[in-house]
Every structure is written in structure tokens, then in C-alpha cells.
Short mmCIF file of C-alpha atoms in Angstrom, two decimals:
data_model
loop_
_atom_site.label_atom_id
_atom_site.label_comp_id
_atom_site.label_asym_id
_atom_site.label_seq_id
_atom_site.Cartn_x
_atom_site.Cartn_y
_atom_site.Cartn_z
CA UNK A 1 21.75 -0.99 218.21
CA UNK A 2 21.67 -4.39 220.49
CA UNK A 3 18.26 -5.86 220.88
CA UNK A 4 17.30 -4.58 224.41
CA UNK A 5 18.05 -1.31 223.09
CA UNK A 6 16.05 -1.77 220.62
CA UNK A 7 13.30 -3.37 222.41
CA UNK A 8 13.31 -0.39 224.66
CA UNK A 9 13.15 1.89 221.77
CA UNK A 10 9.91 0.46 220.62
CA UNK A 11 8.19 -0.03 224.13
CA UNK A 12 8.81 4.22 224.53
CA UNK A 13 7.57 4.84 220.67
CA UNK A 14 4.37 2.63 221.37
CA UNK A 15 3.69 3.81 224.81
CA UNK A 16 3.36 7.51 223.17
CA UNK A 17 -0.33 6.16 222.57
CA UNK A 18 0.12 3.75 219.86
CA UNK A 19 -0.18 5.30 216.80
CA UNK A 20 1.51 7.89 214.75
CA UNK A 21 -1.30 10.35 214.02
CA UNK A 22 -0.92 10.36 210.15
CA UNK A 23 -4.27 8.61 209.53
CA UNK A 24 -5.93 10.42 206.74
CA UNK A 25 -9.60 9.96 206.79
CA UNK A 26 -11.48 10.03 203.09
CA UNK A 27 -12.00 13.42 201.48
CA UNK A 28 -11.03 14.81 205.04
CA UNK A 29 -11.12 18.88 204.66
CA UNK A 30 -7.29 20.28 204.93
CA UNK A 31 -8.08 22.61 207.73
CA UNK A 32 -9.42 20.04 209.68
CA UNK A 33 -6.50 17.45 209.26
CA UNK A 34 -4.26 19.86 209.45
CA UNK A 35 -5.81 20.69 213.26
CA UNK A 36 -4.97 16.80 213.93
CA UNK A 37 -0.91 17.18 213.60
CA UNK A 38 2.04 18.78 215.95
CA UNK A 39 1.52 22.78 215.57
CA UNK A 40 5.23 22.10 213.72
CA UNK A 41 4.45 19.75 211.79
CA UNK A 42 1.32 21.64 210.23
CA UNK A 43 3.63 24.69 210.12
CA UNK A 44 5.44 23.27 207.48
CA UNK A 45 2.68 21.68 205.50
CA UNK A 46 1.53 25.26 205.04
CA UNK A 47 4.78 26.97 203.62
CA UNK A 48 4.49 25.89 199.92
CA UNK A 49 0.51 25.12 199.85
CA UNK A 50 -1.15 26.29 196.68
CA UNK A 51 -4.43 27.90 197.48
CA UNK A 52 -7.22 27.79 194.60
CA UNK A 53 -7.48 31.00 192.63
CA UNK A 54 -3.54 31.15 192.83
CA UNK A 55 -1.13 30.36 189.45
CA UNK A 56 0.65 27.17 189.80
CA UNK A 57 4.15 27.20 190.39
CA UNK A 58 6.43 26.77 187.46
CA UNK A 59 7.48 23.11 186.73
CA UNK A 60 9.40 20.57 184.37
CA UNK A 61 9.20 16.87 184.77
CA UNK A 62 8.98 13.92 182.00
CA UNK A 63 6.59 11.27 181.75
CA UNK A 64 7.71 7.57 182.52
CA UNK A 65 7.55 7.21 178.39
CA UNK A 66 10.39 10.35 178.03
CA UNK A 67 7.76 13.45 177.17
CA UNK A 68 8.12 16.61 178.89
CA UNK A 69 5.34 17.95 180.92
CA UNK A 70 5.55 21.37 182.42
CA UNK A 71 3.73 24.26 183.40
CA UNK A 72 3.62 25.88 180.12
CA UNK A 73 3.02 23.03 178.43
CA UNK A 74 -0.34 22.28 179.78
CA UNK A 75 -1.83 26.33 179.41
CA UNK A 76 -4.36 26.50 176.92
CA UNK A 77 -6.41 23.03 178.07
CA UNK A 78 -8.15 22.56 181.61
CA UNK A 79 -5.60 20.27 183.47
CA UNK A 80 -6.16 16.91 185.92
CA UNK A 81 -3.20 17.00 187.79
CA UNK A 82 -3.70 14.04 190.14
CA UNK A 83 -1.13 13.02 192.63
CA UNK A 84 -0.68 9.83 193.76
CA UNK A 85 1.26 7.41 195.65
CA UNK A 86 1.03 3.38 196.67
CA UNK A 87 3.15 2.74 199.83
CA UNK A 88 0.78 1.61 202.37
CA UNK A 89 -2.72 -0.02 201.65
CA UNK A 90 -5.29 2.29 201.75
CA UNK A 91 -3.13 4.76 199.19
CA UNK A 92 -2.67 1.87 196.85
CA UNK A 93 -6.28 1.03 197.19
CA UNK A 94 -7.80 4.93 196.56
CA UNK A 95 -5.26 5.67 193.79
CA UNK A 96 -6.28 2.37 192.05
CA UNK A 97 -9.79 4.03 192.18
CA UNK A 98 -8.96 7.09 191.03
CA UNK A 99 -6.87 6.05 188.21
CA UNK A 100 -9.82 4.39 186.66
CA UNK A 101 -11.79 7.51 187.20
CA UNK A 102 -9.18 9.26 185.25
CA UNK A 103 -9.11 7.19 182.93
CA UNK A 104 -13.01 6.84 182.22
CA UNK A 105 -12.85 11.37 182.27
CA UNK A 106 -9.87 10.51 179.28
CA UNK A 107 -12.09 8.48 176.95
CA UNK A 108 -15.11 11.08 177.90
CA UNK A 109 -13.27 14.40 177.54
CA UNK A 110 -11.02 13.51 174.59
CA UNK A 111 -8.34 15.97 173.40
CA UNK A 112 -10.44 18.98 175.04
CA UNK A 113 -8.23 18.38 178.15
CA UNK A 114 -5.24 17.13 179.78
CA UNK A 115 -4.93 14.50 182.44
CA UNK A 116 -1.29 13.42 184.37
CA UNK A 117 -1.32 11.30 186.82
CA UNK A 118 1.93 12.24 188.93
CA UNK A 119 3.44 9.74 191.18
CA UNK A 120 4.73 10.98 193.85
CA UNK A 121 6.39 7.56 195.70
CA UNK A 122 9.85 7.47 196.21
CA UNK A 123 9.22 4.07 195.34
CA UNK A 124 7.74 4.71 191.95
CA UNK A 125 4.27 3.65 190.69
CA UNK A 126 5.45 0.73 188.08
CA UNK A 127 3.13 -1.68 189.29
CA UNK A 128 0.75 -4.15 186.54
CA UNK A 129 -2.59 -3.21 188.83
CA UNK A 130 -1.63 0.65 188.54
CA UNK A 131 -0.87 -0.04 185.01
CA UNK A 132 -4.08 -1.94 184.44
CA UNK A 133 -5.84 0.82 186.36
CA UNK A 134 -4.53 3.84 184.09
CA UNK A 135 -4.95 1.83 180.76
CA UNK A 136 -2.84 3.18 177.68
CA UNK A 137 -4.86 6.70 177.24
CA UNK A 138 -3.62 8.14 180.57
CA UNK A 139 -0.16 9.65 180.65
CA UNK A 140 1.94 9.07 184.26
CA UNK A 141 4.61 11.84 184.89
CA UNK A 142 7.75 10.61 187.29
CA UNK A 143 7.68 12.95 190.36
CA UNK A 144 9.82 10.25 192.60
CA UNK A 145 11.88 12.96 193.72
CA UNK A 146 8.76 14.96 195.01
CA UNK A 147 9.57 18.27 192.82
CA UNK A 148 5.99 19.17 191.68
CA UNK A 149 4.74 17.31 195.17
CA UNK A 150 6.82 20.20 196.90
CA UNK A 151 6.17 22.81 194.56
CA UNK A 152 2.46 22.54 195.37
CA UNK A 153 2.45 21.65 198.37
CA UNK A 154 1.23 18.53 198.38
CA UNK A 155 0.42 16.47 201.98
CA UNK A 156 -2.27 14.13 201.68
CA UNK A 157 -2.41 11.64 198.69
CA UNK A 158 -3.85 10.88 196.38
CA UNK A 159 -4.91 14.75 195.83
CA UNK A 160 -6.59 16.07 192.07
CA UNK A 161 -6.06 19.13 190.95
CA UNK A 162 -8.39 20.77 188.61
CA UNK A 163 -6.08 23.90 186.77
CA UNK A 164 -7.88 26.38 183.90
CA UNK A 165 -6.57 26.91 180.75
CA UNK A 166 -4.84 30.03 181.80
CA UNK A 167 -3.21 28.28 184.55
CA UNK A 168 -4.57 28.58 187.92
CA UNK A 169 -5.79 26.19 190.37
CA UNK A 170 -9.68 26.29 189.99
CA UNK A 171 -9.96 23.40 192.62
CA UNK A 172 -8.47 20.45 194.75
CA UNK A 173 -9.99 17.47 195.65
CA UNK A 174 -8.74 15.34 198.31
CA UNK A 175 -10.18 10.91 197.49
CA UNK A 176 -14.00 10.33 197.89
CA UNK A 177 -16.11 8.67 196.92
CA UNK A 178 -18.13 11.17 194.92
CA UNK A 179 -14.60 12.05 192.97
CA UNK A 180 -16.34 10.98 189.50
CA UNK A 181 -19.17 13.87 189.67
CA UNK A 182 -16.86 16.60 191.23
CA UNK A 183 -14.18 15.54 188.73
CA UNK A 184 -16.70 15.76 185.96
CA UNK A 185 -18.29 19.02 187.41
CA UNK A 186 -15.31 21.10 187.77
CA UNK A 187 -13.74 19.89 183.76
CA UNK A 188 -17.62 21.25 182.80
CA UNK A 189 -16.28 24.83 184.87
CA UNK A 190 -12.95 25.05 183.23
CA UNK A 191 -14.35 24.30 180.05
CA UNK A 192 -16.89 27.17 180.51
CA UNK A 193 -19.76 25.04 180.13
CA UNK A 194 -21.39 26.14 183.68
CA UNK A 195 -20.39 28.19 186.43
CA UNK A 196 -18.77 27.57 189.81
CA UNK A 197 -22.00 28.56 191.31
CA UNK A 198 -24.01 26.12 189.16
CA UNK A 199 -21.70 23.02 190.10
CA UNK A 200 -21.88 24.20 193.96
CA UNK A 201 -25.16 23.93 193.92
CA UNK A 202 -25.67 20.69 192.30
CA UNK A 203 -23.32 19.51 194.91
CA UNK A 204 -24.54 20.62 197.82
CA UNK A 205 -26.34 18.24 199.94
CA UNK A 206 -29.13 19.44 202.58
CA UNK A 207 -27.31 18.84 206.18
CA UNK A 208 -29.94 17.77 208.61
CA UNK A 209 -29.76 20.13 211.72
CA UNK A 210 -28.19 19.16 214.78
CA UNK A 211 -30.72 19.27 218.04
CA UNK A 212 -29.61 21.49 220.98
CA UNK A 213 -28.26 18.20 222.55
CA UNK A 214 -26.11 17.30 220.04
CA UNK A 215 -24.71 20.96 219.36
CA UNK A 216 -23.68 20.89 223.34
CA UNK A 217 -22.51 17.73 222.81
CA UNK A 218 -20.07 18.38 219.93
CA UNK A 219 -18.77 21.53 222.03
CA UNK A 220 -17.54 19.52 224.69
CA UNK A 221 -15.85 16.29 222.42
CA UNK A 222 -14.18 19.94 220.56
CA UNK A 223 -13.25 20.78 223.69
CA UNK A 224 -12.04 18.24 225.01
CA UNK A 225 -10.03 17.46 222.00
CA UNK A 226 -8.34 20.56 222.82
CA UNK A 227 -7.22 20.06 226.49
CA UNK A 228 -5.47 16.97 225.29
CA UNK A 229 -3.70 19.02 222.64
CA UNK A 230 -2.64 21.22 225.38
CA UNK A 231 -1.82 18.10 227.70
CA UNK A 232 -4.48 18.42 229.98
CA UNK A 233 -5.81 15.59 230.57
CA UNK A 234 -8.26 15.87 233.54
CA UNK A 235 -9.62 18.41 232.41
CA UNK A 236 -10.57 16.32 228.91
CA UNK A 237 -11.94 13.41 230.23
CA UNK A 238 -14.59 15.49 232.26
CA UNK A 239 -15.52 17.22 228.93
CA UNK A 240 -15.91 14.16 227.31
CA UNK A 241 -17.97 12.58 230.12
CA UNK A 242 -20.54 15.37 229.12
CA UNK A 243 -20.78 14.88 225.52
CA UNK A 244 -20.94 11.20 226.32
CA UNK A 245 -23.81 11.78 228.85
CA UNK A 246 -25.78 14.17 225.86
CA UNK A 247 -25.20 11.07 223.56
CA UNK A 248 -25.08 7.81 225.33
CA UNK A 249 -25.50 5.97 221.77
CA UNK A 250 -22.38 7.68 220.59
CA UNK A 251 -19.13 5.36 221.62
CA UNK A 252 -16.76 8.36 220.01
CA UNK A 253 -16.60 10.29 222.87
CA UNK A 254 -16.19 7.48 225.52
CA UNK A 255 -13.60 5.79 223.54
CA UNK A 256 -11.51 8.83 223.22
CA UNK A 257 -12.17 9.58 226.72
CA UNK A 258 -10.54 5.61 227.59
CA UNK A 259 -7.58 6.63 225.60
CA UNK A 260 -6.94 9.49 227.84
CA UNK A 261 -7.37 7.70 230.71
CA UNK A 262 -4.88 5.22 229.51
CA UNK A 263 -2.28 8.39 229.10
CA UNK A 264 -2.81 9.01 232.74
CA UNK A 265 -3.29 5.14 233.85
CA UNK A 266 -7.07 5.50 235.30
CA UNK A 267 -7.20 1.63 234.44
CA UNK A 268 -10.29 1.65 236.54
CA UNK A 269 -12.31 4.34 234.81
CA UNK A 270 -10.82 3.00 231.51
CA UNK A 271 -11.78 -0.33 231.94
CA UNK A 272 -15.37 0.59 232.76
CA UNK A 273 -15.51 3.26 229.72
CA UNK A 274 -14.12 0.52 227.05
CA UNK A 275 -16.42 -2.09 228.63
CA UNK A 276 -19.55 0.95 227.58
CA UNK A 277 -18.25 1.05 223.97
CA UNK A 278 -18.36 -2.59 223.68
CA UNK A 279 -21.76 -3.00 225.14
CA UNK A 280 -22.72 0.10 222.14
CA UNK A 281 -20.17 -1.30 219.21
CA UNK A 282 -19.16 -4.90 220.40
CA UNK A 283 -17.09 -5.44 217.29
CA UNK A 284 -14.55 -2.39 218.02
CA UNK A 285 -11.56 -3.44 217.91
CA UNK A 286 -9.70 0.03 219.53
CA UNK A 287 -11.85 -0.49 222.31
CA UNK A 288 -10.85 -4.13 222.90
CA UNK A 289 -7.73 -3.12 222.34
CA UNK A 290 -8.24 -0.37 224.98
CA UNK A 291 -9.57 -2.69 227.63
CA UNK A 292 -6.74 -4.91 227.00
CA UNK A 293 -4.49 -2.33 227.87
CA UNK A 294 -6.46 -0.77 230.87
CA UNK A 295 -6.43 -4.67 232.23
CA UNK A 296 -2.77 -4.81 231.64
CA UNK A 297 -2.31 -1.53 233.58
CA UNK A 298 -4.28 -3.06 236.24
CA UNK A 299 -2.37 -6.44 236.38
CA UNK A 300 -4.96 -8.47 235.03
CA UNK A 301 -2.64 -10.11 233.33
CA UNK A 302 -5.20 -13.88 232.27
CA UNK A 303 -7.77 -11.12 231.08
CA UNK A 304 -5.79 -9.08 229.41
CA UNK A 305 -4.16 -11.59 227.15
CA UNK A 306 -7.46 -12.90 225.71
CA UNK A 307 -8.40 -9.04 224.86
CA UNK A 308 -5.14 -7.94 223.45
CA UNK A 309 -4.44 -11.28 221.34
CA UNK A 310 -8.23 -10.55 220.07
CA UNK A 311 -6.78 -7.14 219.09
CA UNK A 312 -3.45 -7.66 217.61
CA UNK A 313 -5.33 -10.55 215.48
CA UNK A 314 -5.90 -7.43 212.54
CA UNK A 315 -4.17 -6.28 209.46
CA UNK A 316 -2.85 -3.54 210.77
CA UNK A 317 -2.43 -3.44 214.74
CA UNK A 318 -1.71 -0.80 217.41
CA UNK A 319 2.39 -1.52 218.04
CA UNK A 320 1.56 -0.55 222.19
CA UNK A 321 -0.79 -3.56 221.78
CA UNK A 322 1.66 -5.57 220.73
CA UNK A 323 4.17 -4.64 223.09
CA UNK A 324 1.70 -4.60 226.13
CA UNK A 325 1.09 -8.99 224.38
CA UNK A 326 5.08 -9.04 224.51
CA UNK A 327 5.30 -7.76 227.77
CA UNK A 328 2.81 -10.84 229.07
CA UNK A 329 4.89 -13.00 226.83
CA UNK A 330 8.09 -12.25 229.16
CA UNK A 331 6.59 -12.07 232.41
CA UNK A 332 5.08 -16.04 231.74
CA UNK A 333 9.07 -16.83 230.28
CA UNK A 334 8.07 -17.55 226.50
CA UNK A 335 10.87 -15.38 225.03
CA UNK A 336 10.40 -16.66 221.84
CA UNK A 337 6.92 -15.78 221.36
CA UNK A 338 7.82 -12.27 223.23
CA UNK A 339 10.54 -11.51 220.83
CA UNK A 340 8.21 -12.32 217.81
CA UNK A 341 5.66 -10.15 219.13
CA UNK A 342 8.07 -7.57 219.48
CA UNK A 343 9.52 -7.89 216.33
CA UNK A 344 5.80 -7.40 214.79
CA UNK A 345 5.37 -4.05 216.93
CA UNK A 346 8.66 -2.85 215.52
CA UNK A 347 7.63 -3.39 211.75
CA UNK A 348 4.30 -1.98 212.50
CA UNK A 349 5.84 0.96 214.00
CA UNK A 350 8.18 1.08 211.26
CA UNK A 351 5.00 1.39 209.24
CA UNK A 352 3.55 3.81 210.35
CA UNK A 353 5.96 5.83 211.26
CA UNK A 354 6.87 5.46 206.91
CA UNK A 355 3.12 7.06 206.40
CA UNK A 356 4.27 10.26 207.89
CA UNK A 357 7.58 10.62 206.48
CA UNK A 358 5.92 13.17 203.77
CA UNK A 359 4.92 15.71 206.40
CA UNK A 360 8.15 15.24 208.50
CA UNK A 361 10.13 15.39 205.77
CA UNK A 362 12.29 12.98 206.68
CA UNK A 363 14.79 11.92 203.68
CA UNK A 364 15.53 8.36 202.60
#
């Protein structure tokens, strides 16, 4: 591929919206990420998903030191099986967390259970900080070629698994910060020290109940979140202009609202809704980076750049950012700085589009 084509390529990927929609928030429920992706997409996730109360699936792999771990190997002990990855950042950073979780529950628990920590990167886990993170005590099983990640159905990582002695999936636990005490509580369930009902309610936290205002208001950001599922897109910015009218502290709904507006290029109404986020959150960085773009749309080219360059100055930025900064680049003739910029959009791209490979299934 020549580099215009290429170029091209990338300004069509990043003008989708900017982002491949793979971004896993922590201890996110399934259902509700799974009502985030492409109805295939989610189709597939759902074929080979192991649902608690069910037997796991029958499986054989060896640990990186050569010892066999399999399905009926681990029966007659409660069983951690905790799958984990480090390809991007935030993966590395939770798995790193959890490993030392697993391995404090190792030195607690003892013999009484077992606890595998499967790696699940094509990539392989042989790093000194996951290493360090692990210690000696905890065993890690080599699932690089995503057997037991298929088997189970694995799609957001890292994910524990809590089995029972007699081999059935008691509970799974997607990262959060509270994984030590659910860890903890669910072991004291397998190893019939309380009940299920006990540990739910020691968990359970009192909700405070949502007014009238902000019930309404959460029906129309649903809503609206809807209608741009369904691609339409009028309709979902005038439900979000209600739930941002019920909450006028509450920058979620006018921020999605600018994003939408960006879709359709309303670079007027977008400029004025990313200019009400900043005034409410002046440190967002998606909204400068939407009123960069809306300014860009409009062919305010001078304020435009400061915004954008303010945006794409972050560890991880939006690739149509970058392209919209490349785009300004070429239009003032500094190529070289335009094909840099570009360059960065296509490795971000590349990125992200790398995050999602495990629910497109993509093969290497």
C-alpha cells in the first residue's frame, strides 16, 4: 500500500468517530458492555460464555514450568482461575494488581485451594514486573493460543473465576477494586465456610435513590444512546438535550450529545455544547478534543490548532484528532510535521484497533 493510500485509509478509520469502542471500564457488568459493541460482534462473545452454576468445559494446558493443569486435575479444591493478559496499559496495569492479590489469597489459603493464573496474550506474560507480581507461590499456566480463553468464553481481561470443588463456576469477577474482599468472600463459599447469601449481603452496598429528575434524566441519555445505535441521530441529540436540561451539572450527556453532532457536522451546536462541558469540567480532554474538531469542521482553522494540539498532547490520543492536526499541517504546507502526525494516528489506530482483536477474532 503507497502512502496516500494509506493516509486515506486512516483519515476513513478515524473519521468513524475516533475510537474503536473496545474500552472496558473497571468491573463493568457483562450485560452492560456487551450492549456497547456491534449486535455481531456481541453475538459471538456469547456462543462459548460460561454462565455461573454451569460445569466448566473440559481442558488440558501446562504451566510455563512443564506441569499439567486440567479440568480434572483441579476437582476436589475450590479453584482461582484468573485470566490475564498485558498488551496495552491499563491490562498490564490491573493484572499487575491482581497478581499480587493472588498471590497474598496463596500465602492466606495455603494448600486448601488452587490458584492459576492463565495468560491469555498471544504475546505471553514473561515479563520481570509480572514475575515480581506473582512471586514463586503462584503457578502461571500458558494459554497463548487462547484454548481455555475460548473454552470459557473469555472477553474482557483480566477476568477471575471462582470454580467449587466439584467443578462448577460458583462466580466471575471482572478487575475492581474491591477484588481482594470478593476474592476472599467467594474462597470462604466454596470452602463451605458461609453461604452465598451471607457474602451477598456483606457486599451489598446501600444505593442512594435517584430523585424523579434524575430517573427522567437517565431515560432520555438511555434513550438517546439507543437512537445512535440505530443511526438516528436527530432524534439523539434532542434526547440528550433533555437529560442535559434535568442535570445541567452533568457534562455526560452534553458531551455525548457534541459527539453526535460531530457525526452529522452541527459544528455550530457542537462548538457551543463542548464550550458547556468545559465551563462544567475544564480539564476534559474529549471535550477539547471535541471543540477542536467542531472548529475544524467550521474552518477555524488558528483556533482549532491550539485545541487539538492541547488534545493530542496525551498518552493515548483520539487518531481523528490527530488526523484533523495533520490535515492543518497540509493545508499551512509543513508536510513533514503532517506526515508525522499522521504516522502517530496510524500507530494509535493500530492500537486500538489490537485491543479488540479478542472479540473480532481476528488471527495473527
Amino acid at each position: 500500500m503507497n502512502l496516500f493510500k494509506c493516509l486515506t485509509l486512516i483519515a476513513l478509520l478515524a473519521g468513524l468517530g475516533g475510537a474503536v469502542p473496545c474500552v472496558v471500564a473497571a468491573a463493568q457488568p457483562e450485560q452492560e458492555f456487551l450492549s456497547t459493541l456491534p449486535a455481531e460482534i456481541a453475538a459471538r462473545t456469547l456462543e462459548h460464555r460460561l454462565e455461573e452454576g454451569e460445569v466448566i468445559p473440559e481442558f488440558s494446558l501446562q504451566t510455563i514450568d512443564g506441569v499439567t493443569v486440567s479440568s480434572a486435575a483441579i476437582k476436589g479444591k475450590p479453584t482461582i482461575l484468573a485470566f490475564i493478559a498485558i498488551d496495552n496499559e491499563t491490562r498490564k496495569e490491573r493484572t499487575l494488581e491482581l497478581l499480587t492479590l493472588l498471590r497474598m489469597l496463596r500465602e492466606q489459603y495455603g494448600d486448601r485451594i488452587n490458584i492459576y493464573a492463565i495468560c491469555s496474550d498471544r504475546a505471553g506474560c514473561d515479563s520481570p514486573e509480572v514475575k515480581k507480581a506473582g512471586g514463586s507461590g503462584l503457578a502461571m499456566v500458558d494459554d497463548t493460543q487462547r484454548v481455555a480463553y475460548s473454552l470459557f468464553g473469555i472477553f474482557m481481561m483480566p477476568t477471575t473465576m471462582i470454580i467449587s470443588a466439584e467443578g462448577t463456576l460458583l462466580k466471575k469477577l471482572a478487575f475492581s477494586g474491591e477484588a481482594r474482599s470478593a476474592l476472599d468472600g467467594w474462597l470462604q463459599v466454596a470452602l463451605g465456610e458461609i453461604s452465598a447469601d451471607q457474602l451477598q449481603a456483606t457486599l451489598t452496598t446501600r444505593v442512594p435513590e435517584r430523585s424523579a429528575e434524575e430517573r427522567q434524566a437517565m431515560h432520555h441519555l438511555q434513550l438517546a444512546r439507543v437512537m445512535v445505535q440505530r443511526r438516528i441521530y436527530p432524534q439523539a441529540v434532542e434526547e440528550f438535550s433533555r437529560a442535559a436540561a434535568l442535570q445541567p451539572d452533568d457534562p455526560t450527556p452534553l458531551l455525548e450529545k457534541g459527539y453526535v453532532q460531530l457525526k452529522i457536522e452541527q459544528w455550530d451546536g457542537a462548538v457551543e455544547v463542548f464550550r458547556k462541558v468545559l465551563e462544567i469540567t475544564p480539564d476534559s480532554i474529549a471535550a477539547i478534543a471535541g471543540l477542536g474538531l467542531a472548529l475544524h469542521g467550521q474552518g477555524q482553522e488558528d483556533a482549532a490548532l491550539l485545541e487539538l494540539e492541547d488534545a493530542a498532547n496525551v498518552t493515548k490520543p483520539m487518531p481523528r484528532v490527530l488526523v484533523a492536526l495533520a490535515e492543518i499541517y497540509t493545508a499551512r504546507g509543513d508536510k513533514d510535521l503532517a506526515l508525522k502526525t499522521y504516522a502517530r494516528a496510524f500507530r494509535q489506530l493500530a492500537r486500538e484497533l489490537e485491543r479488540c482483536e479478542s472479540l473480532t477474532g481476528a488471527e495473527d
